[in-house]
PDB file of C-alpha atoms in Angstrom:
ATOM      1  CA  MET R1143      39.918  12.155  97.621  1.00  0.00           C
ATOM      2  CA  LYS R1144      42.871  14.173  96.132  1.00  0.00           C
ATOM      3  CA  ARG R1145      40.544  15.310  93.298  1.00  0.00           C
ATOM      4  CA  ILE R1146      38.028  16.570  95.819  1.00  0.00           C
ATOM      5  CA  ILE R1147      40.887  18.551  97.775  1.00  0.00           C
ATOM      6  CA  ALA R1148      42.066  20.121  94.585  1.00  0.00           C
ATOM      7  CA  ILE R1149      38.479  21.059  93.752  1.00  0.00           C
ATOM      8  CA  LEU R1150      38.241  22.569  96.888  1.00  0.00           C
ATOM      9  CA  ILE R1151      41.446  24.313  96.523  1.00  0.00           C
ATOM     10  CA  PHE R1152      40.342  25.669  93.129  1.00  0.00           C
ATOM     11  CA  ILE R1153      37.121  26.818  94.821  1.00  0.00           C
ATOM     12  CA  ALA R1154      38.933  28.581  97.446  1.00  0.00           C
ATOM     13  CA  THR R1155      41.331  30.424  94.999  1.00  0.00           C
ATOM     14  CA  CYS R1156      38.615  31.528  92.697  1.00  0.00           C
ATOM     15  CA  HIS R1157      37.025  33.010  95.998  1.00  0.00           C
ATOM     16  CA  GLN R1158      40.126  34.562  97.064  1.00  0.00           C
ATOM     17  CA  PHE R1159      40.441  36.320  93.738  1.00  0.00           C
ATOM     18  CA  GLN R1160      36.804  37.497  93.509  1.00  0.00           C
ATOM     19  CA  GLY R1161      37.566  38.980  96.855  1.00  0.00           C
ATOM     20  CA  GLN R1162      40.607  40.855  95.781  1.00  0.00           C
ATOM     21  CA  ALA R1163      38.883  42.098  92.769  1.00  0.00           C
ATOM     22  CA  ARG R1164      35.802  43.596  94.598  1.00  0.00           C
ATOM     23  CA  LYS R1165      38.241  45.330  97.004  1.00  0.00           C
ATOM     24  CA  PHE R1166      40.257  46.552  94.078  1.00  0.00           C
ATOM     25  CA  PHE R1167      36.941  47.951  92.458  1.00  0.00           C
ATOM     26  CA  ARG R1168      35.699  49.492  95.524  1.00  0.00           C
ATOM     27  CA  GLN R1169      39.198  51.434  96.074  1.00  0.00           C
ATOM     28  CA  ALA R1170      38.825  52.190  92.373  1.00  0.00           C
ATOM     29  CA  ASN R1171      35.405  53.758  92.776  1.00  0.00           C
ATOM     30  CA  LYS R1172      36.690  55.897  95.915  1.00  0.00           C
ATOM     31  CA  THR R1173      39.765  57.475  94.544  1.00  0.00           C
ATOM     32  CA  ASP R1174      39.626  60.695  92.242  1.00  0.00           C
ATOM     33  CA  ASN R1175      43.249  60.251  91.128  1.00  0.00           C
ATOM     34  CA  LEU R1176      42.584  58.844  87.347  1.00  0.00           C
ATOM     35  CA  SER R1177      45.823  57.234  87.208  1.00  0.00           C
ATOM     36  CA  GLU R1178      45.295  55.261  90.442  1.00  0.00           C
ATOM     37  CA  LYS R1179      41.857  54.488  89.303  1.00  0.00           C
ATOM     38  CA  ILE R1180      43.201  52.991  86.102  1.00  0.00           C
ATOM     39  CA  ASP R1181      45.613  50.903  87.699  1.00  0.00           C
ATOM     40  CA  LEU R1182      43.451  49.645  90.229  1.00  0.00           C
ATOM     41  CA  LEU R1183      40.621  48.693  87.515  1.00  0.00           C
ATOM     42  CA  SER R1184      43.578  46.968  85.540  1.00  0.00           C
ATOM     43  CA  LYS R1185      44.112  45.024  88.554  1.00  0.00           C
ATOM     44  CA  VAL R1186      40.461  43.972  88.713  1.00  0.00           C
ATOM     45  CA  ILE R1187      40.682  43.161  85.003  1.00  0.00           C
ATOM     46  CA  ASP R1188      43.634  40.723  85.699  1.00  0.00           C
ATOM     47  CA  LEU R1189      41.808  38.803  88.212  1.00  0.00           C
ATOM     48  CA  GLU R1190      38.540  39.007  86.173  1.00  0.00           C
ATOM     49  CA  PRO R1191      39.294  39.234  82.504  1.00  0.00           C
ATOM     50  CA  ASP R1192      35.382  39.413  81.854  1.00  0.00           C
ATOM     51  CA  ASN R1193      34.623  41.984  83.981  1.00  0.00           C
ATOM     52  CA  LEU R1194      32.857  44.484  81.852  1.00  0.00           C
ATOM     53  CA  ASP R1195      32.081  47.007  84.489  1.00  0.00           C
ATOM     54  CA  ALA R1196      35.899  47.326  85.225  1.00  0.00           C
ATOM     55  CA  TYR R1197      36.741  47.727  81.584  1.00  0.00           C
ATOM     56  CA  PHE R1198      33.918  50.545  81.307  1.00  0.00           C
ATOM     57  CA  TYR R1199      34.845  52.530  84.461  1.00  0.00           C
ATOM     58  CA  ARG R1200      38.810  52.341  82.983  1.00  0.00           C
ATOM     59  CA  ALA R1201      37.731  53.574  79.508  1.00  0.00           C
ATOM     60  CA  ILE R1202      36.122  56.654  81.269  1.00  0.00           C
ATOM     61  CA  ALA R1203      39.131  57.566  83.195  1.00  0.00           C
ATOM     62  CA  LYS R1204      41.263  57.132  80.381  1.00  0.00           C
ATOM     63  CA  ASN R1205      38.730  59.281  78.358  1.00  0.00           C
ATOM     64  CA  ASP R1206      39.148  61.833  81.211  1.00  0.00           C
ATOM     65  CA  LEU R1207      42.907  61.625  81.207  1.00  0.00           C
ATOM     66  CA  GLY R1208      43.108  62.063  77.601  1.00  0.00           C
ATOM     67  CA  ASP R1209      44.065  58.722  76.733  1.00  0.00           C
ATOM     68  CA  TYR R1210      41.274  58.803  74.089  1.00  0.00           C
ATOM     69  CA  SER R1211      42.745  55.514  71.895  1.00  0.00           C
ATOM     70  CA  GLY R1212      43.078  53.753  75.495  1.00  0.00           C
ATOM     71  CA  ALA R1213      39.512  54.266  76.059  1.00  0.00           C
ATOM     72  CA  ILE R1214      38.133  53.337  72.737  1.00  0.00           C
ATOM     73  CA  VAL R1215      40.100  49.942  73.308  1.00  0.00           C
ATOM     74  CA  ASP R1216      38.294  49.148  76.349  1.00  0.00           C
ATOM     75  CA  TYR R1217      34.964  50.415  75.040  1.00  0.00           C
ATOM     76  CA  SER R1218      35.424  48.042  71.892  1.00  0.00           C
ATOM     77  CA  LYS R1219      35.908  45.049  74.124  1.00  0.00           C
ATOM     78  CA  ILE R1220      32.660  45.506  76.078  1.00  0.00           C
ATOM     79  CA  ILE R1221      31.088  46.128  72.540  1.00  0.00           C
ATOM     80  CA  LEU R1222      32.462  42.919  71.391  1.00  0.00           C
ATOM     81  CA  LEU R1223      30.914  40.971  74.222  1.00  0.00           C
ATOM     82  CA  LYS R1224      27.838  42.652  75.102  1.00  0.00           C
ATOM     83  CA  PRO R1225      26.852  46.074  73.202  1.00  0.00           C
ATOM     84  CA  ASP R1226      24.673  48.544  74.725  1.00  0.00           C
ATOM     85  CA  ALA R1227      23.855  52.105  74.079  1.00  0.00           C
ATOM     86  CA  ASP R1228      25.766  53.810  76.820  1.00  0.00           C
ATOM     87  CA  THR R1229      28.855  52.132  75.561  1.00  0.00           C
ATOM     88  CA  TYR R1230      28.519  53.055  71.833  1.00  0.00           C
ATOM     89  CA  TYR R1231      27.873  56.798  73.137  1.00  0.00           C
ATOM     90  CA  ASN R1232      30.687  57.000  75.025  1.00  0.00           C
ATOM     91  CA  ARG R1233      33.261  55.378  72.455  1.00  0.00           C
ATOM     92  CA  GLY R1234      31.488  57.822  69.885  1.00  0.00           C
ATOM     93  CA  ASN R1235      32.800  60.641  72.644  1.00  0.00           C
ATOM     94  CA  SER R1236      36.243  59.341  72.531  1.00  0.00           C
ATOM     95  CA  ARG R1237      36.316  59.070  68.997  1.00  0.00           C
ATOM     96  CA  TYR R1238      35.127  62.730  68.438  1.00  0.00           C
ATOM     97  CA  SER R1239      37.727  63.867  70.575  1.00  0.00           C
ATOM     98  CA  LEU R1240      40.065  62.272  68.219  1.00  0.00           C
ATOM     99  CA  LYS R1241      38.417  64.104  65.719  1.00  0.00           C
ATOM    100  CA  ASN R1242      37.223  60.926  63.941  1.00  0.00           C
ATOM    101  CA  TYR R1243      34.144  62.306  63.124  1.00  0.00           C
ATOM    102  CA  VAL R1244      32.918  59.663  60.892  1.00  0.00           C
ATOM    103  CA  GLY R1245      33.712  56.732  63.684  1.00  0.00           C
ATOM    104  CA  ALA R1246      31.748  59.164  66.216  1.00  0.00           C
ATOM    105  CA  LYS R1247      28.885  59.413  63.987  1.00  0.00           C
ATOM    106  CA  GLN R1248      28.511  55.630  63.336  1.00  0.00           C
ATOM    107  CA  ASP R1249      28.529  54.946  67.268  1.00  0.00           C
ATOM    108  CA  TYR R1250      26.293  57.798  67.899  1.00  0.00           C
ATOM    109  CA  GLN R1251      23.997  55.991  65.250  1.00  0.00           C
ATOM    110  CA  LYS R1252      24.212  52.533  67.048  1.00  0.00           C
ATOM    111  CA  ALA R1253      23.552  54.085  70.312  1.00  0.00           C
ATOM    112  CA  VAL R1254      20.306  55.827  68.956  1.00  0.00           C
ATOM    113  CA  GLU R1255      19.571  52.507  67.311  1.00  0.00           C
ATOM    114  CA  LEU R1256      19.631  50.748  70.612  1.00  0.00           C
ATOM    115  CA  ASP R1257      17.797  53.437  72.750  1.00  0.00           C
ATOM    116  CA  PRO R1258      15.873  55.718  70.455  1.00  0.00           C
ATOM    117  CA  ASN R1259      15.213  57.935  73.449  1.00  0.00           C
ATOM    118  CA  PHE R1260      18.727  58.667  74.414  1.00  0.00           C
ATOM    119  CA  LEU R1261      18.691  62.327  73.875  1.00  0.00           C
ATOM    120  CA  ASP R1262      22.319  62.892  74.545  1.00  0.00           C
ATOM    121  CA  ALA R1263      23.203  60.612  71.772  1.00  0.00           C
ATOM    122  CA  ILE R1264      20.652  62.118  69.269  1.00  0.00           C
ATOM    123  CA  TYR R1265      22.086  65.612  70.366  1.00  0.00           C
ATOM    124  CA  SER R1266      25.857  64.531  69.683  1.00  0.00           C
ATOM    125  CA  LEU R1267      24.879  62.622  66.421  1.00  0.00           C
ATOM    126  CA  ALA R1268      23.208  65.989  65.323  1.00  0.00           C
ATOM    127  CA  HIS R1269      26.524  67.800  66.392  1.00  0.00           C
ATOM    128  CA  THR R1270      28.649  65.276  64.459  1.00  0.00           C
ATOM    129  CA  LYS R1271      26.612  65.589  61.371  1.00  0.00           C
ATOM    130  CA  PHE R1272      27.040  69.449  61.709  1.00  0.00           C
ATOM    131  CA  ASP R1273      30.732  69.001  61.671  1.00  0.00           C
ATOM    132  CA  LEU R1274      30.688  67.051  58.741  1.00  0.00           C
ATOM    133  CA  GLY R1275      28.617  69.313  56.929  1.00  0.00           C
ATOM    134  CA  ASP R1276      25.254  67.444  56.741  1.00  0.00           C
ATOM    135  CA  PHE R1277      23.148  70.555  57.833  1.00  0.00           C
ATOM    136  CA  GLU R1278      19.893  68.856  56.840  1.00  0.00           C
ATOM    137  CA  GLY R1279      20.592  65.768  58.976  1.00  0.00           C
ATOM    138  CA  THR R1280      21.455  68.005  62.030  1.00  0.00           C
ATOM    139  CA  ILE R1281      18.377  69.933  61.612  1.00  0.00           C
ATOM    140  CA  LYS R1282      16.196  66.497  61.492  1.00  0.00           C
ATOM    141  CA  ASP R1283      17.864  65.318  64.534  1.00  0.00           C
ATOM    142  CA  ILE R1284      17.460  68.379  66.517  1.00  0.00           C
ATOM    143  CA  SER R1285      14.024  68.774  65.736  1.00  0.00           C
ATOM    144  CA  LYS R1286      13.409  65.563  67.392  1.00  0.00           C
ATOM    145  CA  ILE R1287      14.838  66.560  70.578  1.00  0.00           C
ATOM    146  CA  ILE R1288      13.173  69.895  70.809  1.00  0.00           C
ATOM    147  CA  ALA R1289       9.791  68.057  70.173  1.00  0.00           C
ATOM    148  CA  VAL R1290      10.199  66.304  73.529  1.00  0.00           C
ATOM    149  CA  ALA R1291      12.674  68.808  75.421  1.00  0.00           C
ATOM    150  CA  PRO R1292      11.812  72.093  74.106  1.00  0.00           C
ATOM    151  CA  THR R1293      13.505  74.138  77.155  1.00  0.00           C
ATOM    152  CA  GLU R1294      16.984  72.906  76.026  1.00  0.00           C
ATOM    153  CA  ILE R1295      18.515  76.061  74.644  1.00  0.00           C
ATOM    154  CA  LYS R1296      21.639  74.556  73.250  1.00  0.00           C
ATOM    155  CA  THR R1297      19.347  72.511  70.863  1.00  0.00           C
ATOM    156  CA  TYR R1298      18.150  75.863  69.437  1.00  0.00           C
ATOM    157  CA  PHE R1299      21.602  77.148  68.944  1.00  0.00           C
ATOM    158  CA  LEU R1300      22.717  74.010  67.172  1.00  0.00           C
ATOM    159  CA  ARG R1301      19.687  74.009  64.768  1.00  0.00           C
ATOM    160  CA  ALA R1302      20.213  77.931  64.337  1.00  0.00           C
ATOM    161  CA  ALA R1303      23.763  77.340  63.134  1.00  0.00           C
ATOM    162  CA  ALA R1304      22.652  74.591  60.794  1.00  0.00           C
ATOM    163  CA  TYR R1305      19.739  76.779  59.102  1.00  0.00           C
ATOM    164  CA  SER R1306      22.345  79.663  58.850  1.00  0.00           C
ATOM    165  CA  ALA R1307      24.685  77.264  56.870  1.00  0.00           C
ATOM    166  CA  LEU R1308      22.178  76.600  54.688  1.00  0.00           C
ATOM    167  CA  GLU R1309      21.187  80.310  54.505  1.00  0.00           C
ATOM    168  CA  LYS R1310      17.946  79.911  55.757  1.00  0.00           C
ATOM    169  CA  TYR R1311      18.208  83.135  57.944  1.00  0.00           C
ATOM    170  CA  PRO R1312      14.710  83.726  58.889  1.00  0.00           C
ATOM    171  CA  LEU R1313      14.457  80.394  60.463  1.00  0.00           C
ATOM    172  CA  ALA R1314      17.812  80.435  62.121  1.00  0.00           C
ATOM    173  CA  LEU R1315      16.454  83.812  63.512  1.00  0.00           C
ATOM    174  CA  ASN R1316      13.330  81.997  64.605  1.00  0.00           C
ATOM    175  CA  ASP R1317      15.324  79.411  66.654  1.00  0.00           C
ATOM    176  CA  TYR R1318      17.747  82.204  68.389  1.00  0.00           C
ATOM    177  CA  SER R1319      14.345  83.871  69.536  1.00  0.00           C
ATOM    178  CA  LEU R1320      12.877  80.548  70.619  1.00  0.00           C
ATOM    179  CA  ALA R1321      15.937  79.952  72.680  1.00  0.00           C
ATOM    180  CA  ILE R1322      15.240  83.693  74.401  1.00  0.00           C
ATOM    181  CA  LEU R1323      11.840  82.714  74.985  1.00  0.00           C
ATOM    182  CA  ALA R1324      12.777  79.597  76.705  1.00  0.00           C
ATOM    183  CA  ASN R1325      15.732  81.062  78.594  1.00  0.00           C
ATOM    184  CA  PRO R1326      16.005  85.035  78.590  1.00  0.00           C
ATOM    185  CA  ASN R1327      19.435  84.904  80.088  1.00  0.00           C
ATOM    186  CA  ALA R1328      23.037  86.620  78.813  1.00  0.00           C
ATOM    187  CA  ASP R1329      24.008  83.901  76.643  1.00  0.00           C
ATOM    188  CA  THR R1330      20.589  83.434  74.492  1.00  0.00           C
ATOM    189  CA  TYR R1331      20.791  87.199  73.810  1.00  0.00           C
ATOM    190  CA  TYR R1332      24.476  87.082  73.043  1.00  0.00           C
ATOM    191  CA  ASN R1333      24.093  84.618  70.521  1.00  0.00           C
ATOM    192  CA  ARG R1334      21.332  86.396  68.683  1.00  0.00           C
ATOM    193  CA  GLY R1335      23.021  89.545  69.008  1.00  0.00           C
ATOM    194  CA  VAL R1336      26.066  87.594  67.109  1.00  0.00           C
ATOM    195  CA  PHE R1337      23.556  86.561  64.957  1.00  0.00           C
ATOM    196  CA  TYR R1338      21.885  89.754  63.729  1.00  0.00           C
ATOM    197  CA  LEU R1339      25.663  91.124  63.692  1.00  0.00           C
ATOM    198  CA  ASP R1340      26.320  88.500  60.877  1.00  0.00           C
ATOM    199  CA  ILE R1341      23.475  89.334  58.901  1.00  0.00           C
ATOM    200  CA  ASN R1342      23.824  93.023  59.088  1.00  0.00           C
ATOM    201  CA  TYR R1343      21.176  94.123  61.616  1.00  0.00           C
ATOM    202  CA  TYR R1344      23.661  96.615  63.563  1.00  0.00           C
ATOM    203  CA  ASP R1345      20.593  98.294  65.551  1.00  0.00           C
ATOM    204  CA  LYS R1346      19.229  94.774  66.695  1.00  0.00           C
ATOM    205  CA  ALA R1347      22.684  93.146  67.362  1.00  0.00           C
ATOM    206  CA  ASN R1348      23.497  96.395  69.465  1.00  0.00           C
ATOM    207  CA  SER R1349      20.239  95.893  71.472  1.00  0.00           C
ATOM    208  CA  ASP R1350      20.854  92.390  72.033  1.00  0.00           C
ATOM    209  CA  LEU R1351      24.454  92.743  73.032  1.00  0.00           C
ATOM    210  CA  SER R1352      23.711  95.378  75.482  1.00  0.00           C
ATOM    211  CA  ILE R1353      21.038  93.433  77.322  1.00  0.00           C
ATOM    212  CA  ALA R1354      23.598  90.490  77.306  1.00  0.00           C
ATOM    213  CA  LEU R1355      26.267  92.797  78.979  1.00  0.00           C
ATOM    214  CA  LYS R1356      23.364  93.981  81.482  1.00  0.00           C
ATOM    215  CA  LEU R1357      23.136  90.509  82.409  1.00  0.00           C
ATOM    216  CA  ASN R1358      26.709  89.475  82.342  1.00  0.00           C
ATOM    217  CA  GLU R1359      29.055  92.318  82.243  1.00  0.00           C
ATOM    218  CA  ASN R1360      32.327  89.889  82.457  1.00  0.00           C
ATOM    219  CA  ASN R1361      31.755  88.605  78.638  1.00  0.00           C
ATOM    220  CA  SER R1362      34.488  89.942  76.646  1.00  0.00           C
ATOM    221  CA  PHE R1363      33.390  88.870  73.652  1.00  0.00           C
ATOM    222  CA  ALA R1364      29.790  90.623  73.923  1.00  0.00           C
ATOM    223  CA  TYR R1365      32.162  93.775  74.192  1.00  0.00           C
ATOM    224  CA  PHE R1366      33.972  93.251  71.235  1.00  0.00           C
ATOM    225  CA  PHE R1367      30.824  92.368  68.985  1.00  0.00           C
ATOM    226  CA  ARG R1368      29.187  95.389  70.373  1.00  0.00           C
ATOM    227  CA  GLY R1369      32.008  97.525  69.507  1.00  0.00           C
ATOM    228  CA  ALA R1370      31.905  96.214  65.945  1.00  0.00           C
ATOM    229  CA  SER R1371      27.932  96.934  65.980  1.00  0.00           C
ATOM    230  CA  PHE R1372      28.748 100.360  67.045  1.00  0.00           C
ATOM    231  CA  MET R1373      31.413 101.084  64.371  1.00  0.00           C
ATOM    232  CA  PHE R1374      29.333  99.966  61.477  1.00  0.00           C
ATOM    233  CA  LEU R1375      26.486 102.464  62.986  1.00  0.00           C
ATOM    234  CA  GLY R1376      29.082 104.967  62.701  1.00  0.00           C
ATOM    235  CA  ASN R1377      29.267 105.827  66.715  1.00  0.00           C
ATOM    236  CA  TYR R1378      32.852 105.601  66.733  1.00  0.00           C
ATOM    237  CA  PRO R1379      33.777 106.907  70.330  1.00  0.00           C
ATOM    238  CA  LYS R1380      31.377 103.911  71.558  1.00  0.00           C
ATOM    239  CA  ALA R1381      33.165 101.277  69.407  1.00  0.00           C
ATOM    240  CA  ILE R1382      36.459 102.475  70.487  1.00  0.00           C
ATOM    241  CA  SER R1383      35.197 102.222  74.183  1.00  0.00           C
ATOM    242  CA  ASP R1384      33.881  98.562  73.806  1.00  0.00           C
ATOM    243  CA  TYR R1385      36.990  97.464  72.023  1.00  0.00           C
ATOM    244  CA  ASN R1386      39.326  98.997  74.982  1.00  0.00           C
ATOM    245  CA  THR R1387      37.114  97.081  77.306  1.00  0.00           C
ATOM    246  CA  ALA R1388      37.727  93.646  75.292  1.00  0.00           C
ATOM    247  CA  LEU R1389      41.180  94.487  75.363  1.00  0.00           C
ATOM    248  CA  ARG R1390      41.433  94.693  79.178  1.00  0.00           C
ATOM    249  CA  PHE R1391      39.998  91.071  79.549  1.00  0.00           C
ATOM    250  CA  ASP R1392      42.831  90.178  76.841  1.00  0.00           C
ATOM    251  CA  SER R1393      45.538  92.399  75.778  1.00  0.00           C
ATOM    252  CA  LEU R1394      46.705  90.011  72.950  1.00  0.00           C
ATOM    253  CA  ASP R1395      43.060  89.956  71.502  1.00  0.00           C
ATOM    254  CA  PHE R1396      44.043  90.924  67.790  1.00  0.00           C
ATOM    255  CA  ASP R1397      40.198  91.170  66.518  1.00  0.00           C
ATOM    256  CA  ALA R1398      39.982  93.941  69.086  1.00  0.00           C
ATOM    257  CA  LEU R1399      42.967  95.498  68.021  1.00  0.00           C
ATOM    258  CA  LEU R1400      41.983  95.327  64.183  1.00  0.00           C
ATOM    259  CA  GLY R1401      38.816  96.786  65.304  1.00  0.00           C
ATOM    260  CA  LEU R1402      40.373  99.904  66.842  1.00  0.00           C
ATOM    261  CA  ALA R1403      42.488  99.922  63.642  1.00  0.00           C
ATOM    262  CA  LEU R1404      39.313 100.014  61.442  1.00  0.00           C
ATOM    263  CA  THR R1405      37.536 102.352  63.538  1.00  0.00           C
ATOM    264  CA  TYR R1406      40.054 104.877  63.557  1.00  0.00           C
ATOM    265  CA  TYR R1407      40.658 104.422  59.962  1.00  0.00           C
ATOM    266  CA  LYS R1408      36.830 105.227  59.450  1.00  0.00           C
ATOM    267  CA  ALA R1409      37.014 108.117  61.710  1.00  0.00           C
ATOM    268  CA  ASN R1410      40.170 109.330  60.044  1.00  0.00           C
ATOM    269  CA  ASP R1411      42.394 109.025  62.782  1.00  0.00           C
ATOM    270  CA  LEU R1412      45.352 107.639  60.674  1.00  0.00           C
ATOM    271  CA  ASN R1413      47.985 107.730  63.481  1.00  0.00           C
ATOM    272  CA  ASN R1414      45.984 105.603  65.550  1.00  0.00           C
ATOM    273  CA  ALA R1415      44.706 103.436  62.745  1.00  0.00           C
ATOM    274  CA  LYS R1416      48.298 102.515  62.068  1.00  0.00           C
ATOM    275  CA  LEU R1417      49.323 101.967  65.669  1.00  0.00           C
ATOM    276  CA  TYR R1418      46.643  99.228  66.153  1.00  0.00           C
ATOM    277  CA  PHE R1419      47.109  97.761  62.820  1.00  0.00           C
ATOM    278  CA  GLN R1420      50.699  97.139  63.415  1.00  0.00           C
ATOM    279  CA  LYS R1421      49.755  95.817  67.097  1.00  0.00           C
ATOM    280  CA  ALA R1422      47.399  93.124  65.500  1.00  0.00           C
ATOM    281  CA  ALA R1423      49.775  92.399  62.687  1.00  0.00           C
ATOM    282  CA  ASN R1424      52.425  91.894  65.190  1.00  0.00           C
ATOM    283  CA  ILE R1425      50.670  89.335  67.263  1.00  0.00           C
ATOM    284  CA  ILE R1426      49.020  87.544  64.077  1.00  0.00           C
ATOM    285  CA  SER R1427      52.117  87.198  62.053  1.00  0.00           C
ATOM    286  CA  PRO R1428      55.212  89.031  63.349  1.00  0.00           C
ATOM    287  CA  GLU R1429      57.232  87.878  60.162  1.00  0.00           C
ATOM    288  CA  GLY R1430      54.542  87.766  57.959  1.00  0.00           C
ATOM    289  CA  ASP R1431      53.794  90.074  54.816  1.00  0.00           C
ATOM    290  CA  ILE R1432      50.993  92.438  56.187  1.00  0.00           C
ATOM    291  CA  THR R1433      50.462  93.726  52.967  1.00  0.00           C
ATOM    292  CA  GLN R1434      48.655  90.316  51.855  1.00  0.00           C
ATOM    293  CA  ILE R1435      45.279  90.146  53.239  1.00  0.00           C
ATOM    294  CA  GLU R1436      45.538  86.393  53.537  1.00  0.00           C
ATOM    295  CA  THR R1437      48.033  86.848  56.348  1.00  0.00           C
ATOM    296  CA  PHE R1438      44.653  87.984  58.605  1.00  0.00           C
ATOM    297  CA  ASN R1439      42.666  84.790  57.464  1.00  0.00           C
ATOM    298  CA  ASN R1440      42.126  83.555  60.855  1.00  0.00           C
ATOM    299  CA  THR R1441      40.527  86.924  62.249  1.00  0.00           C
ATOM    300  CA  TYR R1442      36.877  87.600  62.692  1.00  0.00           C
ATOM    301  CA  TRP R1443      37.247  90.431  59.904  1.00  0.00           C
ATOM    302  CA  PHE R1444      38.628  88.021  57.585  1.00  0.00           C
ATOM    303  CA  GLN R1445      35.831  85.171  58.095  1.00  0.00           C
ATOM    304  CA  ASN R1446      32.816  87.088  58.904  1.00  0.00           C
ATOM    305  CA  GLN R1447      33.265  90.570  57.513  1.00  0.00           C
ATOM    306  CA  HIS R1448      35.236  90.001  54.634  1.00  0.00           C
ATOM    307  CA  TYR R1449      33.741  92.267  52.191  1.00  0.00           C
ATOM    308  CA  PHE R1450      34.141  95.440  54.648  1.00  0.00           C
ATOM    309  CA  PHE R1451      37.375  94.302  55.775  1.00  0.00           C
ATOM    310  CA  ASN R1452      38.764  93.819  52.028  1.00  0.00           C
ATOM    311  CA  GLU R1453      37.445  97.234  51.320  1.00  0.00           C
ATOM    312  CA  ASN R1454      39.540  99.035  54.056  1.00  0.00           C
ATOM    313  CA  PHE R1455      42.582  96.769  54.305  1.00  0.00           C
ATOM    314  CA  LYS R1456      44.547  98.410  51.206  1.00  0.00           C
ATOM    315  CA  GLY R1457      44.351 101.847  52.899  1.00  0.00           C
ATOM    316  CA  LEU R1458      45.264 100.211  56.316  1.00  0.00           C
ATOM    317  CA  SER R1459      48.121  98.279  55.258  1.00  0.00           C
ATOM    318  CA  SER R1460      49.737 101.221  53.466  1.00  0.00           C
ATOM    319  CA  LEU R1461      49.672 103.582  56.372  1.00  0.00           C
TER     320      LEU R1461
END
């Protein structure tokens, strides 16, 4: 009789724990406060240590709160007991946020192995390969997505960037143009315009960037890049106007300030060239040696227009 009573008490206790766990789980799903959500789901896990749903949603909350390592621990618990594509994908995202690109790549690959039609995982795998310098791998993966979802413009941008990294510029241009065909909006014209600028097609760059600005006049970067195209085309007044517009969005935009310095220098307005060069230098490196071009290595001009910048830098820095 005592044994039966003990069993009944145990069953009643289990039901009580299950009821409490369900209550905490419902409360966790209702709250938008991530810290509260984590606390409630932790209570669920204390009562039900094998509740994988609680681990999964706690991991998501930790990730959203910026606790990527904590999220990885929770996802790993699920993967240890019952691996699935979603959990591998989410752990890959947390690893990617920690810049563990090799680990993220491994997780995305496992997600795709478990679900070959998981397009988000394929895209993330391609993006990670790009970050790791595997441009051919990026192209191969992105091509799979485009074959089944040809209207996703971000895929064209990523494949174009991979082609560009391989210096396959005609193929990159084709992808930027396909993106415009799929969705002719401000972003697609902007991206192709920047690409044209990078390969020194200044007229075409100017045209695309002008269309982008007609569709979205609040894109400060488009003003900067169109300003650069005007400068290279020798239209200095319009270049100056666009750089000044970019500066109205961000007065500390040192690339726009350098653009003004370079434009005024080309226009032989040396006073303004010196003024804006000094303004840019004060932002980039207040205590740095502005006679050394490496001081400006984080600028657009150093990284993307190095030959032109180097050709004019000595004159600017000696004003």
